[in-house]
Amino acid sequence: MNAHWSEDNLIASMTGYSRAQGSDDRRRWVWEARSVNGRNLEIRCRVPQGFERLENPARTAVGGRVKRGNVSLTLTIASERQSKPLSINRALLNELGALVEEVRRTTGAAAPSADGLLRVRGVIEEEEDTAESEEALAKLDKALQSTLDEALKSLVAARAAEGKALTGVIEGHVTEIESLCARATERAQAQMGTVRQRFEGQLAELLGRVPALSEERFAQEVALLVGKADVREELDRLTAHIAQARSLLADARPDNPVGRKFDFLCQEFNREANTLCSKSADIELTRIGIDLKGAVERMREQVQNVE
Protein backbone atom coordinates (compact mmCIF):
# COMPACT_ATOMS: atom_id res chain seq x y z
CA MET A 1 0.00 0.00 0.00
CA ASN A 2 1.44 3.37 -1.01
CA ALA A 3 1.70 6.21 1.45
CA HIS A 4 -0.07 9.51 0.86
CA TRP A 5 1.71 12.82 1.35
CA SER A 6 0.65 16.43 1.34
CA GLU A 7 2.88 19.17 -0.04
CA ASP A 8 4.15 19.72 3.51
CA ASN A 9 5.03 16.06 3.96
CA LEU A 10 7.70 15.59 1.34
CA ILE A 11 11.33 14.85 1.94
CA ALA A 12 13.87 17.47 0.92
CA SER A 13 16.93 16.75 -1.16
CA MET A 14 20.31 18.12 -0.13
CA THR A 15 21.06 19.06 -3.75
CA GLY A 16 20.06 22.46 -5.11
CA TYR A 17 21.16 25.72 -6.74
CA SER A 18 19.78 29.25 -6.70
CA ARG A 19 20.74 32.77 -7.71
CA ALA A 20 19.37 36.20 -6.76
CA GLN A 21 20.52 39.67 -7.71
CA GLY A 22 20.03 43.26 -6.59
CA SER A 23 21.41 46.75 -7.12
CA ASP A 24 21.49 50.34 -5.89
CA ASP A 25 22.75 53.57 -7.47
CA ARG A 26 26.41 52.59 -6.98
CA ARG A 27 26.69 48.85 -7.57
CA ARG A 28 25.13 45.55 -8.64
CA TRP A 29 25.40 42.29 -6.71
CA VAL A 30 24.60 38.63 -7.08
CA TRP A 31 24.23 35.92 -4.43
CA GLU A 32 24.69 32.30 -5.58
CA ALA A 33 23.83 29.35 -3.33
CA ARG A 34 24.76 25.75 -4.05
CA SER A 35 24.20 22.70 -1.89
CA VAL A 36 25.19 19.04 -2.14
CA ASN A 37 24.79 16.09 0.20
CA GLY A 38 26.78 15.88 3.42
CA ARG A 39 26.65 14.15 6.78
CA ASN A 40 26.10 17.42 8.66
CA LEU A 41 25.47 21.07 7.83
CA GLU A 42 28.65 22.69 6.51
CA ILE A 43 28.58 26.26 5.20
CA ARG A 44 31.22 27.95 3.05
CA CYS A 45 30.84 31.66 2.42
CA ARG A 46 32.84 33.74 -0.08
CA VAL A 47 32.41 37.52 -0.11
CA PRO A 48 34.46 40.35 -1.64
CA GLN A 49 37.16 42.04 0.39
CA GLY A 50 35.62 44.58 2.72
CA PHE A 51 32.35 42.68 3.10
CA GLU A 52 33.54 40.06 5.61
CA ARG A 53 31.00 41.48 8.07
CA LEU A 54 28.28 39.64 6.13
CA GLU A 55 29.71 36.15 6.66
CA ASN A 56 28.27 35.42 10.11
CA PRO A 57 24.75 36.75 9.30
CA ALA A 58 24.83 34.70 6.08
CA ARG A 59 25.75 31.50 7.95
CA THR A 60 22.99 32.17 10.48
CA ALA A 61 20.48 32.67 7.65
CA VAL A 62 21.46 29.34 6.07
CA GLY A 63 21.20 27.51 9.39
CA GLY A 64 17.67 28.83 9.82
CA ARG A 65 16.51 27.23 6.58
CA VAL A 66 18.68 24.15 6.01
CA LYS A 67 19.44 21.29 8.42
CA ARG A 68 21.93 19.15 6.47
CA GLY A 69 24.20 19.39 3.45
CA ASN A 70 27.31 21.20 2.23
CA VAL A 71 26.17 24.72 1.31
CA SER A 72 28.34 27.21 -0.60
CA LEU A 73 27.45 30.91 -0.75
CA THR A 74 29.14 33.36 -3.10
CA LEU A 75 28.59 37.12 -3.21
CA THR A 76 29.76 39.03 -6.30
CA ILE A 77 29.64 42.84 -6.40
CA ALA A 78 30.30 45.07 -9.42
CA SER A 79 30.36 48.87 -9.63
CA GLU A 80 27.60 50.51 -11.64
CA ARG A 81 29.95 53.29 -12.73
CA GLN A 82 31.64 52.77 -16.10
CA SER A 83 34.72 54.68 -14.98
CA LYS A 84 35.84 56.88 -12.13
CA PRO A 85 36.10 60.68 -12.57
CA LEU A 86 39.58 61.92 -13.65
CA SER A 87 41.61 64.70 -12.05
CA ILE A 88 45.00 66.34 -12.72
CA ASN A 89 47.80 66.09 -10.18
CA ARG A 90 48.68 69.79 -10.41
CA ALA A 91 51.63 69.60 -8.07
CA LEU A 92 53.28 66.96 -10.26
CA LEU A 93 52.38 68.87 -13.44
CA ASN A 94 53.94 72.10 -12.08
CA GLU A 95 57.07 70.20 -11.09
CA LEU A 96 57.33 68.66 -14.56
CA GLY A 97 56.84 72.12 -16.14
CA ALA A 98 59.73 73.54 -14.15
CA LEU A 99 62.00 70.64 -15.12
CA VAL A 100 61.03 70.97 -18.79
CA GLU A 101 61.85 74.70 -18.76
CA GLU A 102 65.21 74.02 -17.15
CA VAL A 103 66.07 71.36 -19.75
CA ARG A 104 64.97 73.65 -22.59
CA ARG A 105 67.24 76.49 -21.36
CA THR A 106 70.30 74.32 -20.84
CA THR A 107 70.02 72.11 -23.93
CA GLY A 108 67.90 74.09 -26.36
CA ALA A 109 65.60 71.13 -26.82
CA ALA A 110 62.02 71.77 -27.87
CA ALA A 111 59.46 71.78 -25.08
CA PRO A 112 57.09 68.78 -25.01
CA SER A 113 53.48 69.23 -26.00
CA ALA A 114 50.67 69.36 -23.49
CA ASP A 115 49.44 65.87 -24.38
CA GLY A 116 52.96 64.59 -23.87
CA LEU A 117 52.98 65.94 -20.33
CA LEU A 118 49.56 64.48 -19.62
CA ARG A 119 50.78 61.03 -20.63
CA VAL A 120 53.36 61.03 -17.85
CA ARG A 121 52.41 58.48 -15.19
CA GLY A 122 50.65 60.08 -12.23
CA VAL A 123 49.68 63.37 -13.90
CA ILE A 124 46.12 62.14 -14.55
CA GLU A 125 44.54 60.28 -11.62
CA GLU A 126 41.24 58.52 -10.99
CA GLU A 127 39.35 60.05 -8.11
CA GLU A 128 38.81 57.70 -5.19
CA ASP A 129 35.23 56.89 -4.24
CA THR A 130 34.08 58.93 -1.31
CA ALA A 131 33.61 56.91 1.83
CA GLU A 132 30.04 55.89 2.54
CA SER A 133 28.39 56.91 5.78
CA GLU A 134 27.45 54.38 8.43
CA GLU A 135 23.82 54.92 7.53
CA ALA A 136 24.53 54.16 3.86
CA LEU A 137 26.50 51.03 4.78
CA ALA A 138 23.68 49.81 7.03
CA LYS A 139 21.22 50.35 4.18
CA LEU A 140 23.53 48.43 1.81
CA ASP A 141 23.89 45.53 4.26
CA LYS A 142 20.13 45.32 4.63
CA ALA A 143 19.70 45.20 0.85
CA LEU A 144 22.41 42.53 0.49
CA GLN A 145 20.82 40.39 3.21
CA SER A 146 17.40 40.78 1.58
CA THR A 147 18.82 39.46 -1.69
CA LEU A 148 20.48 36.60 0.21
CA ASP A 149 17.09 35.76 1.71
CA GLU A 150 15.64 35.52 -1.81
CA ALA A 151 18.47 33.21 -2.86
CA LEU A 152 17.95 30.96 0.18
CA LYS A 153 14.18 30.77 -0.40
CA SER A 154 14.89 29.66 -3.97
CA LEU A 155 17.47 27.16 -2.73
CA VAL A 156 14.96 25.61 -0.32
CA ALA A 157 12.40 25.46 -3.13
CA ALA A 158 14.92 23.75 -5.42
CA ARG A 159 15.78 21.20 -2.73
CA ALA A 160 12.06 20.58 -2.15
CA ALA A 161 11.44 20.04 -5.87
CA GLU A 162 14.33 17.59 -6.03
CA GLY A 163 12.99 15.92 -2.88
CA LYS A 164 9.55 15.52 -4.42
CA ALA A 165 11.04 13.50 -7.28
CA LEU A 166 13.23 11.64 -4.80
CA THR A 167 10.20 10.65 -2.74
CA GLY A 168 8.67 8.81 -5.70
CA VAL A 169 11.95 7.04 -6.47
CA ILE A 170 12.42 5.87 -2.87
CA GLU A 171 8.81 4.73 -2.63
CA GLY A 172 9.42 2.68 -5.78
CA HIS A 173 12.38 0.98 -4.10
CA VAL A 174 10.31 0.29 -0.96
CA THR A 175 7.62 -1.31 -3.13
CA GLU A 176 10.25 -3.42 -4.89
CA ILE A 177 11.64 -4.59 -1.54
CA GLU A 178 8.12 -5.43 -0.36
CA SER A 179 7.51 -7.51 -3.49
CA LEU A 180 10.80 -9.38 -3.02
CA CYS A 181 9.94 -10.08 0.62
CA ALA A 182 6.58 -11.52 -0.45
CA ARG A 183 8.37 -13.79 -2.93
CA ALA A 184 10.87 -14.80 -0.25
CA THR A 185 8.03 -15.69 2.13
CA GLU A 186 6.39 -17.89 -0.50
CA ARG A 187 9.69 -19.56 -1.35
CA ALA A 188 10.57 -20.12 2.31
CA GLN A 189 7.28 -21.96 2.80
CA ALA A 190 7.85 -24.02 -0.35
CA GLN A 191 11.32 -25.07 0.72
CA MET A 192 10.15 -26.52 4.06
CA GLY A 193 10.23 -30.04 2.59
CA THR A 194 13.89 -29.61 1.61
CA VAL A 195 14.68 -28.06 4.97
CA ARG A 196 12.90 -30.86 6.85
CA GLN A 197 14.82 -33.51 4.90
CA ARG A 198 18.12 -31.82 5.57
CA PHE A 199 17.24 -31.30 9.22
CA GLU A 200 16.33 -34.98 9.68
CA GLY A 201 19.62 -36.04 8.14
CA GLN A 202 21.64 -33.74 10.38
CA LEU A 203 19.62 -34.83 13.42
CA ALA A 204 20.30 -38.50 12.62
CA GLU A 205 24.00 -37.68 12.39
CA LEU A 206 23.89 -36.10 15.85
CA LEU A 207 22.04 -39.09 17.34
CA GLY A 208 24.48 -41.55 15.79
CA ARG A 209 27.61 -39.94 17.18
CA VAL A 210 29.91 -42.03 19.37
CA PRO A 211 30.32 -41.08 22.09
CA ALA A 212 26.78 -39.72 22.32
CA LEU A 213 26.25 -36.03 22.95
CA SER A 214 25.03 -34.92 26.35
CA GLU A 215 21.40 -33.82 26.54
CA GLU A 216 22.43 -30.16 26.96
CA ARG A 217 24.81 -30.26 23.98
CA PHE A 218 22.24 -32.12 21.90
CA ALA A 219 19.61 -29.46 22.69
CA GLN A 220 22.09 -26.73 21.67
CA GLU A 221 22.85 -28.43 18.36
CA VAL A 222 19.16 -28.94 17.58
CA ALA A 223 18.42 -25.28 18.38
CA LEU A 224 21.27 -24.24 16.08
CA LEU A 225 19.93 -26.35 13.21
CA VAL A 226 16.42 -24.99 13.66
CA GLY A 227 17.69 -21.42 13.74
CA LYS A 228 19.71 -21.86 10.54
CA ALA A 229 16.73 -23.25 8.66
CA ASP A 230 14.10 -20.69 9.73
CA VAL A 231 14.06 -17.29 7.95
CA ARG A 232 10.68 -16.17 9.26
CA GLU A 233 12.26 -13.88 11.84
CA GLU A 234 14.26 -12.06 9.15
CA LEU A 235 11.18 -11.72 6.96
CA ASP A 236 9.16 -10.37 9.88
CA ARG A 237 11.83 -7.76 10.58
CA LEU A 238 12.00 -6.81 6.90
CA THR A 239 8.24 -6.31 6.91
CA ALA A 240 8.57 -4.05 9.95
CA HIS A 241 11.34 -2.08 8.23
CA ILE A 242 9.11 -1.56 5.18
CA ALA A 243 6.41 -0.09 7.42
CA GLN A 244 9.00 2.13 9.09
CA ALA A 245 10.30 3.36 5.71
CA ARG A 246 6.80 4.39 4.66
CA SER A 247 6.26 6.06 8.02
CA LEU A 248 9.46 8.12 7.56
CA LEU A 249 8.32 9.23 4.12
CA ALA A 250 4.94 10.28 5.50
CA ASP A 251 6.40 12.09 8.53
CA ALA A 252 9.04 14.10 6.63
CA ARG A 253 8.67 17.87 7.08
CA PRO A 254 10.99 20.87 6.82
CA ASP A 255 11.32 20.85 10.62
CA ASN A 256 11.62 17.05 10.75
CA PRO A 257 14.37 15.88 8.36
CA VAL A 258 14.47 12.08 8.11
CA GLY A 259 17.68 11.47 6.15
CA ARG A 260 19.75 10.19 9.08
CA LYS A 261 16.98 7.83 10.24
CA PHE A 262 16.48 6.54 6.70
CA ASP A 263 20.20 5.93 6.29
CA PHE A 264 20.25 3.86 9.48
CA LEU A 265 17.15 1.98 8.36
CA CYS A 266 18.91 1.03 5.11
CA GLN A 267 21.68 -0.53 7.18
CA GLU A 268 19.07 -2.60 9.01
CA PHE A 269 17.49 -3.63 5.70
CA ASN A 270 20.88 -4.77 4.45
CA ARG A 271 21.64 -6.72 7.64
CA GLU A 272 18.42 -8.74 7.35
CA ALA A 273 18.98 -9.35 3.62
CA ASN A 274 22.48 -10.70 4.35
CA THR A 275 21.15 -13.01 7.07
CA LEU A 276 18.41 -14.23 4.75
CA CYS A 277 21.00 -15.20 2.14
CA SER A 278 23.23 -16.92 4.69
CA LYS A 279 20.32 -18.98 6.06
CA SER A 280 18.87 -19.92 2.70
CA ALA A 281 18.71 -23.63 1.98
CA ASP A 282 17.37 -23.08 -1.52
CA ILE A 283 19.00 -21.61 -4.65
CA GLU A 284 15.89 -19.66 -5.63
CA LEU A 285 15.56 -18.14 -2.16
CA THR A 286 19.24 -17.16 -2.33
CA ARG A 287 18.62 -15.42 -5.67
CA ILE A 288 15.71 -13.53 -4.17
CA GLY A 289 17.95 -12.53 -1.27
CA ILE A 290 20.61 -11.21 -3.68
CA ASP A 291 17.96 -9.23 -5.58
CA LEU A 292 16.79 -7.89 -2.24
CA LYS A 293 20.31 -6.70 -1.38
CA GLY A 294 20.49 -4.95 -4.75
CA ALA A 295 17.19 -3.16 -4.17
CA VAL A 296 18.30 -2.06 -0.70
CA GLU A 297 21.58 -0.72 -2.10
CA ARG A 298 19.77 1.25 -4.81
CA MET A 299 17.50 2.75 -2.17
CA ARG A 300 20.48 3.58 0.05
CA GLU A 301 22.15 5.49 -2.82
CA GLN A 302 19.04 7.67 -3.15
CA VAL A 303 18.71 8.10 0.61
CA GLN A 304 22.21 9.62 0.69
CA ASN A 305 20.63 12.74 -0.84
CA VAL A 306 17.81 13.05 1.69
CA GLU A 307 18.09 15.92 4.18
GROMACS .gro file of N, CA, C and O in nm, residues 3-15 67-68 155-174 244-263 299-307:
model
  256
    3ALA      N    1   0.200   0.515   0.050
    3ALA     CA    2   0.170   0.621   0.145
    3ALA      C    3   0.115   0.741   0.071
    3ALA      O    4   0.131   0.757  -0.047
    4HIS      N    5   0.047   0.830   0.146
    4HIS     CA    6  -0.007   0.951   0.086
    4HIS      C    7   0.056   1.070   0.157
    4HIS      O    8   0.064   1.075   0.279
    5TRP      N    9   0.104   1.165   0.079
    5TRP     CA   10   0.171   1.282   0.135
    5TRP      C   11   0.103   1.409   0.090
    5TRP      O   12   0.052   1.418  -0.021
    6SER      N   13   0.105   1.508   0.175
    6SER     CA   14   0.065   1.643   0.134
    6SER      C   15   0.190   1.716   0.089
    6SER      O   16   0.300   1.665   0.101
    7GLU      N   17   0.173   1.840   0.041
    7GLU     CA   18   0.288   1.917  -0.004
    7GLU      C   19   0.384   1.945   0.112
    7GLU      O   20   0.502   1.971   0.091
    8ASP      N   21   0.331   1.946   0.235
    8ASP     CA   22   0.415   1.972   0.351
    8ASP      C   23   0.480   1.846   0.405
    8ASP      O   24   0.557   1.852   0.500
    9ASN      N   25   0.449   1.732   0.348
    9ASN     CA   26   0.503   1.606   0.396
    9ASN      C   27   0.586   1.538   0.289
    9ASN      O   28   0.568   1.420   0.260
   10LEU      N   29   0.678   1.614   0.233
   10LEU     CA   30   0.770   1.559   0.134
   10LEU      C   31   0.912   1.574   0.185
   10LEU      O   32   0.947   1.673   0.249
   11ILE      N   33   0.993   1.475   0.155
   11ILE     CA   34   1.133   1.485   0.194
   11ILE      C   35   1.201   1.593   0.111
   11ILE      O   36   1.157   1.627   0.002
   12ALA      N   37   1.308   1.647   0.164
   12ALA     CA   38   1.387   1.747   0.092
   12ALA      C   39   1.519   1.685   0.050
   12ALA      O   40   1.580   1.608   0.125
   13SER      N   41   1.563   1.717  -0.069
   13SER     CA   42   1.693   1.675  -0.116
   13SER      C   43   1.798   1.769  -0.058
   13SER      O   44   1.769   1.881  -0.017
   14MET      N   45   1.923   1.725  -0.054
   14MET     CA   46   2.031   1.812  -0.013
   14MET      C   47   2.098   1.878  -0.134
   14MET      O   48   2.195   1.951  -0.119
   15THR      N   49   2.048   1.851  -0.253
   15THR     CA   50   2.106   1.906  -0.375
   15THR      C   51   2.020   2.021  -0.427
   15THR      O   52   1.899   2.006  -0.437
   67LYS      N   53   1.899   2.209   0.728
   67LYS     CA   54   1.944   2.129   0.842
   67LYS      C   55   2.068   2.045   0.810
   67LYS      O   56   2.149   2.019   0.897
   68ARG      N   57   2.079   2.000   0.685
   68ARG     CA   58   2.193   1.915   0.647
   68ARG      C   59   2.238   1.951   0.507
   68ARG      O   60   2.162   2.004   0.426
  155LEU      N   61   1.671   2.838  -0.298
  155LEU     CA   62   1.747   2.716  -0.273
  155LEU      C   63   1.660   2.611  -0.204
  155LEU      O   64   1.661   2.493  -0.243
  156VAL      N   65   1.586   2.654  -0.103
  156VAL     CA   66   1.496   2.561  -0.032
  156VAL      C   67   1.391   2.505  -0.127
  156VAL      O   68   1.358   2.386  -0.124
  157ALA      N   69   1.340   2.591  -0.215
  157ALA     CA   70   1.240   2.546  -0.313
  157ALA      C   71   1.301   2.445  -0.410
  157ALA      O   72   1.236   2.346  -0.446
  158ALA      N   73   1.425   2.469  -0.451
  158ALA     CA   74   1.492   2.375  -0.542
  158ALA      C   75   1.516   2.241  -0.474
  158ALA      O   76   1.497   2.135  -0.534
  159ARG      N   77   1.557   2.244  -0.348
  159ARG     CA   78   1.578   2.120  -0.273
  159ARG      C   79   1.446   2.045  -0.253
  159ARG      O   80   1.442   1.923  -0.256
  160ALA      N   81   1.337   2.121  -0.232
  160ALA     CA   82   1.206   2.058  -0.215
  160ALA      C   83   1.160   1.993  -0.345
  160ALA      O   84   1.102   1.883  -0.344
  161ALA      N   85   1.183   2.061  -0.458
  161ALA     CA   86   1.144   2.004  -0.587
  161ALA      C   87   1.221   1.877  -0.616
  161ALA      O   88   1.165   1.776  -0.662
  162GLU      N   89   1.351   1.879  -0.586
  162GLU     CA   90   1.433   1.759  -0.603
  162GLU      C   91   1.384   1.649  -0.508
  162GLU      O   92   1.380   1.531  -0.544
  163GLY      N   93   1.347   1.689  -0.386
  163GLY     CA   94   1.299   1.592  -0.288
  163GLY      C   95   1.168   1.529  -0.329
  163GLY      O   96   1.143   1.411  -0.300
  164LYS      N   97   1.083   1.607  -0.396
  164LYS     CA   98   0.955   1.552  -0.442
  164LYS      C   99   0.977   1.437  -0.539
  164LYS      O  100   0.912   1.332  -0.532
  165ALA      N  101   1.071   1.458  -0.634
  165ALA     CA  102   1.104   1.350  -0.728
  165ALA      C  103   1.170   1.233  -0.655
  165ALA      O  104   1.144   1.116  -0.685
  166LEU      N  105   1.253   1.267  -0.556
  166LEU     CA  106   1.323   1.164  -0.480
  166LEU      C  107   1.227   1.078  -0.401
  166LEU      O  108   1.247   0.956  -0.386
  167THR      N  109   1.120   1.139  -0.351
  167THR     CA  110   1.020   1.065  -0.274
  167THR      C  111   0.960   0.952  -0.357
  167THR      O  112   0.947   0.838  -0.310
  168GLY      N  113   0.924   0.983  -0.482
  168GLY     CA  114   0.867   0.881  -0.570
  168GLY      C  115   0.966   0.769  -0.599
  168GLY      O  116   0.928   0.651  -0.603
  169VAL      N  117   1.092   0.805  -0.618
  169VAL     CA  118   1.195   0.704  -0.647
  169VAL      C  119   1.212   0.611  -0.527
  169VAL      O  120   1.218   0.488  -0.541
  170ILE      N  121   1.222   0.668  -0.407
  170ILE     CA  122   1.242   0.587  -0.287
  170ILE      C  123   1.121   0.499  -0.261
  170ILE      O  124   1.135   0.380  -0.224
  171GLU      N  125   1.002   0.554  -0.280
  171GLU     CA  126   0.881   0.473  -0.263
  171GLU      C  127   0.882   0.355  -0.360
  171GLU      O  128   0.838   0.244  -0.325
  172GLY      N  129   0.932   0.378  -0.481
  172GLY     CA  130   0.942   0.268  -0.578
  172GLY      C  131   1.035   0.158  -0.528
  172GLY      O  132   1.006   0.039  -0.544
  173HIS      N  133   1.146   0.198  -0.465
  173HIS     CA  134   1.238   0.098  -0.410
  173HIS      C  135   1.175   0.023  -0.293
  173HIS      O  136   1.195  -0.099  -0.279
  174VAL      N  137   1.100   0.094  -0.209
  174VAL     CA  138   1.031   0.029  -0.096
  174VAL      C  139   0.932  -0.075  -0.149
  174VAL      O  140   0.922  -0.187  -0.096
  244GLN      N  141   0.827   0.099   0.854
  244GLN     CA  142   0.900   0.213   0.909
  244GLN      C  143   0.945   0.308   0.798
  244GLN      O  144   0.939   0.432   0.813
  245ALA      N  145   0.987   0.253   0.685
  245ALA     CA  146   1.030   0.336   0.571
  245ALA      C  147   0.914   0.423   0.523
  245ALA      O  148   0.929   0.543   0.498
  246ARG      N  149   0.797   0.362   0.512
  246ARG     CA  150   0.680   0.439   0.466
  246ARG      C  151   0.640   0.544   0.572
  246ARG      O  152   0.595   0.654   0.538
  247SER      N  153   0.657   0.511   0.696
  247SER     CA  154   0.626   0.606   0.802
  247SER      C  155   0.720   0.726   0.795
  247SER      O  156   0.677   0.842   0.813
  248LEU      N  157   0.849   0.702   0.768
  248LEU     CA  158   0.946   0.812   0.756
  248LEU      C  159   0.910   0.903   0.639
  248LEU      O  160   0.917   1.026   0.650
  249LEU      N  161   0.872   0.843   0.527
  249LEU     CA  162   0.832   0.923   0.412
  249LEU      C  163   0.711   1.010   0.444
  249LEU      O  164   0.703   1.126   0.403
  250ALA      N  165   0.616   0.955   0.517
  250ALA     CA  166   0.494   1.028   0.550
  250ALA      C  167   0.517   1.136   0.655
  250ALA      O  168   0.448   1.238   0.656
  251ASP      N  169   0.617   1.115   0.743
  251ASP     CA  170   0.640   1.209   0.853
  251ASP      C  171   0.739   1.319   0.818
  251ASP      O  172   0.761   1.410   0.898
  252ALA      N  173   0.802   1.312   0.699
  252ALA     CA  174   0.904   1.410   0.663
  252ALA      C  175   0.844   1.550   0.650
  252ALA      O  176   0.741   1.569   0.587
  253ARG      N  177   0.908   1.647   0.714
  253ARG     CA  178   0.867   1.787   0.708
  253ARG      C  179   0.993   1.873   0.711
  253ARG      O  180   1.100   1.825   0.749
  254PRO      N  181   0.981   2.000   0.675
  254PRO     CA  182   1.099   2.087   0.682
  254PRO      C  183   1.162   2.091   0.820
  254PRO      O  184   1.284   2.102   0.833
  255ASP      N  185   1.078   2.083   0.926
  255ASP     CA  186   1.132   2.085   1.062
  255ASP      C  187   1.157   1.944   1.116
  255ASP      O  188   1.191   1.928   1.234
  256ASN      N  189   1.140   1.843   1.032
  256ASN     CA  190   1.162   1.705   1.075
  256ASN      C  191   1.234   1.627   0.964
  256ASN      O  192   1.177   1.539   0.901
  257PRO      N  193   1.363   1.661   0.939
  257PRO     CA  194   1.437   1.588   0.836
  257PRO      C  195   1.457   1.442   0.875
  257PRO      O  196   1.480   1.412   0.992
  258VAL      N  197   1.445   1.352   0.779
  258VAL     CA  198   1.447   1.208   0.811
  258VAL      C  199   1.567   1.136   0.748
  258VAL      O  200   1.575   1.014   0.756
  259GLY      N  201   1.658   1.211   0.686
  259GLY     CA  202   1.768   1.147   0.615
  259GLY      C  203   1.852   1.055   0.701
  259GLY      O  204   1.886   0.943   0.661
  260ARG      N  205   1.891   1.101   0.820
  260ARG     CA  206   1.975   1.019   0.908
  260ARG      C  207   1.904   0.889   0.948
  260ARG      O  208   1.963   0.782   0.947
  261LYS      N  209   1.774   0.902   0.984
  261LYS     CA  210   1.698   0.783   1.024
  261LYS      C  211   1.686   0.685   0.907
  261LYS      O  212   1.697   0.564   0.925
  262PHE      N  213   1.663   0.741   0.787
  262PHE     CA  214   1.648   0.654   0.670
  262PHE      C  215   1.779   0.584   0.638
  262PHE      O  216   1.781   0.468   0.596
  263ASP      N  217   1.890   0.654   0.655
  263ASP     CA  218   2.020   0.593   0.629
  263ASP      C  219   2.045   0.477   0.724
  263ASP      O  220   2.094   0.370   0.683
  299MET      N  221   1.823   0.182  -0.303
  299MET     CA  222   1.750   0.275  -0.217
  299MET      C  223   1.847   0.355  -0.131
  299MET      O  224   1.831   0.477  -0.113
  300ARG      N  225   1.950   0.289  -0.080
  300ARG     CA  226   2.048   0.358   0.005
  300ARG      C  227   2.118   0.470  -0.072
  300ARG      O  228   2.144   0.578  -0.017
  301GLU      N  229   2.149   0.446  -0.199
  301GLU     CA  230   2.215   0.549  -0.282
  301GLU      C  231   2.127   0.673  -0.292
  301GLU      O  232   2.177   0.786  -0.292
  302GLN      N  233   1.996   0.654  -0.307
  302GLN     CA  234   1.904   0.767  -0.315
  302GLN      C  235   1.889   0.836  -0.178
  302GLN      O  236   1.881   0.958  -0.171
  303VAL      N  237   1.889   0.755  -0.074
  303VAL     CA  238   1.871   0.810   0.061
  303VAL      C  239   1.987   0.901   0.100
  303VAL      O  240   1.971   0.993   0.181
  304GLN      N  241   2.106   0.879   0.040
  304GLN     CA  242   2.221   0.962   0.069
  304GLN      C  243   2.195   1.110   0.038
  304GLN      O  244   2.265   1.198   0.087
  305ASN      N  245   2.096   1.136  -0.047
  305ASN     CA  246   2.063   1.274  -0.084
  305ASN      C  247   1.951   1.334   0.000
  305ASN      O  248   1.916   1.450  -0.019
  306VAL      N  249   1.895   1.256   0.091
  306VAL     CA  250   1.781   1.305   0.169
  306VAL      C  251   1.831   1.388   0.287
  306VAL      O  252   1.921   1.348   0.359
  307GLU      N  253   1.770   1.505   0.306
  307GLU     CA  254   1.809   1.592   0.418
  307GLU      C  255   1.778   1.525   0.551
  307GLU      O  256   1.673   1.468   0.570
   0.00000   0.00000   0.00000
